[in-house]
Coordinates of C-alpha atoms in Angstrom, one line a residue:
Chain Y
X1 CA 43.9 -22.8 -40.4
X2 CA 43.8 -24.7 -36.9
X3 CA 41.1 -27.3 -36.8
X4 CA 40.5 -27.0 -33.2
X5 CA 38.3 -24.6 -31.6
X6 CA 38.8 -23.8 -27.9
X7 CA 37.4 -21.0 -24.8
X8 CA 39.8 -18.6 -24.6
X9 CA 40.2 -19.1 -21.0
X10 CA 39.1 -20.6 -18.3
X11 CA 39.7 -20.4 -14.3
X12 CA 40.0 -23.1 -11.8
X13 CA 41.0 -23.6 -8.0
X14 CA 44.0 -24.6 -7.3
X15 CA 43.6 -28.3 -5.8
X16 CA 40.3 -28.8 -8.1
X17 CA 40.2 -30.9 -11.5
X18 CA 40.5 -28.6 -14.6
X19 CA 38.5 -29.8 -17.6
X20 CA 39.5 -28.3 -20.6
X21 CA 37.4 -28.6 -23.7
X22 CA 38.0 -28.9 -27.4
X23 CA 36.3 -29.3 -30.6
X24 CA 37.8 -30.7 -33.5
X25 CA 34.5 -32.0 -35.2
X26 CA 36.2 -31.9 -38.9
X27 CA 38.5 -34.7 -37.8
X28 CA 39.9 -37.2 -39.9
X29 CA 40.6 -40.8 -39.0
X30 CA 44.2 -40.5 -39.5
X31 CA 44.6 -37.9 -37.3
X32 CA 45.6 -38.0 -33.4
X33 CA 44.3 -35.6 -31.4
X34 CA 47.5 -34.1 -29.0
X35 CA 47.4 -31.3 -26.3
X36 CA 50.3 -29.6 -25.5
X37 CA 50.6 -26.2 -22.9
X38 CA 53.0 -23.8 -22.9
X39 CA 54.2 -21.8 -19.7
X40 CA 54.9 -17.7 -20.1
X41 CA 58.0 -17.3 -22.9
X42 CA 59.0 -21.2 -23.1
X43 CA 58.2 -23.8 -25.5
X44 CA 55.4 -25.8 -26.0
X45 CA 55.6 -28.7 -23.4
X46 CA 54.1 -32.3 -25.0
X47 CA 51.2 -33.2 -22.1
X48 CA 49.5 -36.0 -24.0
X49 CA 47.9 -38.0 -27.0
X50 CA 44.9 -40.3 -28.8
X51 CA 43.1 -41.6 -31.4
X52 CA 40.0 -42.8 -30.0
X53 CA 40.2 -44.5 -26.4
X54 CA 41.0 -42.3 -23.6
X55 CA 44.3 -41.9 -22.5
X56 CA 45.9 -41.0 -19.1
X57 CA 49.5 -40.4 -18.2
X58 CA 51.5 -38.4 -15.0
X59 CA 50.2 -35.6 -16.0
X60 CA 46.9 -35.5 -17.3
X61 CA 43.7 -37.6 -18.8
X62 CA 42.4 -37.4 -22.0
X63 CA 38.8 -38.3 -23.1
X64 CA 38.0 -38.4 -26.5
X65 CA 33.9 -38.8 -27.9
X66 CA 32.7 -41.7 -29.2
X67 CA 32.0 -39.6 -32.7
X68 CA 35.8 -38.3 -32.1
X69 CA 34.6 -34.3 -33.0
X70 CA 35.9 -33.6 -29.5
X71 CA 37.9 -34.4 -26.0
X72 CA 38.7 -33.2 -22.6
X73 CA 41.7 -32.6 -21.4
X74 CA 41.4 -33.1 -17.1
X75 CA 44.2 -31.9 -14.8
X76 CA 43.0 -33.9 -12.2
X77 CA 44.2 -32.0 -9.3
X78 CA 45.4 -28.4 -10.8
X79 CA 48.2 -26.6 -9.0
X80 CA 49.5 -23.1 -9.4
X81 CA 52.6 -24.4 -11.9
X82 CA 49.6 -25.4 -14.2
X83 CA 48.8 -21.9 -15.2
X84 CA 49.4 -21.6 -18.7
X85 CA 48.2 -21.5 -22.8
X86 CA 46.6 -25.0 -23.2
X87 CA 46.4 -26.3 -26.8
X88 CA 44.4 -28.7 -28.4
X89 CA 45.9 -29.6 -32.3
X90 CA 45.2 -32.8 -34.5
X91 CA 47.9 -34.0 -36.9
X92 CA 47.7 -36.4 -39.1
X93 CA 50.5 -38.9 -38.6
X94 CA 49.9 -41.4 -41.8
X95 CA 51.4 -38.2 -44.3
X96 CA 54.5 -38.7 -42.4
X97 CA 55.1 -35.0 -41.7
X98 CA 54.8 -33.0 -38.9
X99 CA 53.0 -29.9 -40.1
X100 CA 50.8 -28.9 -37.0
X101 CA 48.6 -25.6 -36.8
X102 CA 48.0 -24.6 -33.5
X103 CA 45.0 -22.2 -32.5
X104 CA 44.6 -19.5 -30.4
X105 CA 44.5 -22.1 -27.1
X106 CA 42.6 -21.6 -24.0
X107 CA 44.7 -19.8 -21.4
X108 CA 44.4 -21.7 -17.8
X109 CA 44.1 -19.6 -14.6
X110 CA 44.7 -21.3 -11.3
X111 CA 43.9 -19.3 -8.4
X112 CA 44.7 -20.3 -4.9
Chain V
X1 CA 68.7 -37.7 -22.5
X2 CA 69.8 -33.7 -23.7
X3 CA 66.3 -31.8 -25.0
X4 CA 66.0 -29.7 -28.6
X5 CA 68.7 -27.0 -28.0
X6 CA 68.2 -23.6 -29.7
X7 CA 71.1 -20.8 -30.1
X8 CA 71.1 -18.0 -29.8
X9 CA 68.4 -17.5 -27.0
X10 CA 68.2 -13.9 -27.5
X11 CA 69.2 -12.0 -30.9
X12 CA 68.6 -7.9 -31.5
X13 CA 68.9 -7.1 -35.6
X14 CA 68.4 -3.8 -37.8
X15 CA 65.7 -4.0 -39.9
X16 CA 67.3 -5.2 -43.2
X17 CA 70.0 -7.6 -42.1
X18 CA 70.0 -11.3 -42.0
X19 CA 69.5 -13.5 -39.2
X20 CA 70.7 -17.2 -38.7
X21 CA 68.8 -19.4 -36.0
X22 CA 69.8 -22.8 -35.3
X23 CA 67.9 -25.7 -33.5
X24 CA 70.3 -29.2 -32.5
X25 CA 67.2 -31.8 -32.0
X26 CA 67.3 -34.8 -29.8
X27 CA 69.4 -37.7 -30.4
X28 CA 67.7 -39.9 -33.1
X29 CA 65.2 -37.5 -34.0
X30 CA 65.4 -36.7 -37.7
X31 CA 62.2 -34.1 -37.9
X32 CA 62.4 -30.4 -37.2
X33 CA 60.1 -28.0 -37.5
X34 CA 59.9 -24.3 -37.1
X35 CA 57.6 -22.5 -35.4
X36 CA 56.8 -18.2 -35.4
X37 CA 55.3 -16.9 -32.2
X38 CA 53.6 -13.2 -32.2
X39 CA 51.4 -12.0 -29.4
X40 CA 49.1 -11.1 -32.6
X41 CA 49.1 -14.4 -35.0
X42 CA 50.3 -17.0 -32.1
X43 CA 52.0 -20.1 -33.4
X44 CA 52.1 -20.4 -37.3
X45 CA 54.2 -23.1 -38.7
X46 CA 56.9 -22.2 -40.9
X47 CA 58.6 -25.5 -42.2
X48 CA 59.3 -29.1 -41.4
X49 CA 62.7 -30.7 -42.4
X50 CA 62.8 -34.8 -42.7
X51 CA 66.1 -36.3 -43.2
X52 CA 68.2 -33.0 -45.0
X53 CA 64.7 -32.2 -47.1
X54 CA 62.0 -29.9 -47.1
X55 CA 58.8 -31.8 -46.3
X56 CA 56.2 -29.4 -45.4
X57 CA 56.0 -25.6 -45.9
X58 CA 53.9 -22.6 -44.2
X59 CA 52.7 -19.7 -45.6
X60 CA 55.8 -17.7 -45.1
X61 CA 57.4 -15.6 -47.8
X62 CA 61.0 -16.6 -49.4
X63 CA 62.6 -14.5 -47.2
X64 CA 62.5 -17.1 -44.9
X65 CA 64.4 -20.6 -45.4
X66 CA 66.1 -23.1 -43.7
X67 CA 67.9 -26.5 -44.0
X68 CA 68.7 -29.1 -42.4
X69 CA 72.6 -30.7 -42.0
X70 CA 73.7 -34.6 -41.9
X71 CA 73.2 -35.0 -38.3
X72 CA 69.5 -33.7 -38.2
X73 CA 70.6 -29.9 -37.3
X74 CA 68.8 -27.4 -38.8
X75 CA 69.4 -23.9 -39.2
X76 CA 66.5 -21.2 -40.3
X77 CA 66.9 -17.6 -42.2
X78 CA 65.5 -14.9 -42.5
X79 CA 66.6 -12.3 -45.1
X80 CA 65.6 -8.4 -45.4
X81 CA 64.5 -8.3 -41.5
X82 CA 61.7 -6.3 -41.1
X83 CA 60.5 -4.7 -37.7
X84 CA 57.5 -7.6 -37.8
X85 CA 59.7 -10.4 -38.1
X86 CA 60.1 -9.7 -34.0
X87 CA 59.1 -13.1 -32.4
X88 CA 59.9 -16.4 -30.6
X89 CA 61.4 -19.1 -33.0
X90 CA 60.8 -22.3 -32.0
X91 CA 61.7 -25.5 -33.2
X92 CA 60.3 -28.6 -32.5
X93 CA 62.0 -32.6 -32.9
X94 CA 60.4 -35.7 -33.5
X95 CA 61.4 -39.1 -35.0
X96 CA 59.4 -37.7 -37.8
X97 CA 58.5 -41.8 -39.2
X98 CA 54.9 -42.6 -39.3
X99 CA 54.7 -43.3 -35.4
X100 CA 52.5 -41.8 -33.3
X101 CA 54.8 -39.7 -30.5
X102 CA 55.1 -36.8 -29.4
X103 CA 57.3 -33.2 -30.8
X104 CA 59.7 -32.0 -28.0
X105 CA 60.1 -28.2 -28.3
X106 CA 63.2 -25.9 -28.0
X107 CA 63.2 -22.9 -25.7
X108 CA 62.8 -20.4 -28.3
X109 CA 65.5 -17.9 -29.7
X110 CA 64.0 -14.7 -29.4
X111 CA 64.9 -11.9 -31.9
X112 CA 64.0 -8.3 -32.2
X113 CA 64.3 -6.3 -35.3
X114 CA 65.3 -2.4 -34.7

């Protein structure tokens, strides 16, 4: 079962920060928190990654709580192009493996 | 650098038959995993091959297998198609060590059982 729980969707203007949520309180402290988004009928796309500290790249910020049971994911200034299936997993990276459950996601809408 | 190629994109079977998938990962990566998308059940993981071996397993039934080849390519099965089996297969690479990057996914091979 996933170990995430997210909103189903969410909306957002297109030009305006999108702050996805996620809770993940049964974390472990071996495993990363990662988000990835997937656009209509392609694969999954990698957006980013952490443990504990927040973490920002090209595309998007991560900020992770202090107790680590959940995070943010902010698209600081959405576009259209960002309108996709947003999902939050955790994987444990010390087993070595890459067996990841993803959930249901939150589907992103940005509207012009 | 080439991205995690996946062949065929698009595949139409009768219920029964076989299917073969195959997924090439990026250079240097040694992990694949395989992926089942459904509108209904989303993403479920099917298996995870490390270096030619089996490392982690889904809750799939034996119809569906898979290995993985010398140079990190990995092929999937699936056996007795049924009309559910109808999905996206994806297939994701990684370096697969204990390091902490990211899975790069394929573009999906899309099969529908008649």
């Amino acid at each position: 079962d996933a170990k995430t729980t997210q909103p189903p969707s969410m909306d957002c203007a297109e030009g305006r920060a999108a702050n996805l949520p996620c809770n993940h309180s049964t974390i472990s402290g071996n495993e990363y928190v990662y988000w990835y988004r997937q656009i209509h009928s392609q694969g999954p796309q990698y957006i980013i990654h952490g443990l504990k500290n927040n973490e920002t790249n090209e595309m998007a910020s991560l900020i992770i709580t202090e107790d680590r049971k959940s995070s943010t994911l902010i698209l600081p200034h959405a576009t259209l192009r960002d309108t996709a299936v947003y999902y939050c997993i955790v994987r444990d990276l010390n087993t070595g493996g890459f067996k990841t459950i993803f959930g249901a996601g939150t589907r992103l809408f940005v509207k012009a | 650098k080439a991205g995690v190629t996946q062949t065929p994109r698009y595949l139409i079977k009768t219920r029964g038959q076989q299917v073969t998938l195959s997924c090439s990962p990026i250079s240097g990566h040694r992990s694949v995993s395989w992926y089942q998308q459904t509108p209904g059940q989303g993403l479920q993981f099917l298996f995870e091959y490390f270096s030619e071996t089996q490392r982690n397993k889904g809750n799939f039934p034996g119809r569906f297998s898979g290995r993985q080849f010398s140079n990190s390519r990995s092929e999937m099965n699936v056996s007795t198609l049924e009309l559910g089996d109808s999905a996206l297969y994806l297939c994701a690479s990684s370096f697969g060590d204990r390091d902490y990057t990211e899975a790069f996914f394929g573009q999906g091979t899309r099969l529908t059982v008649v």
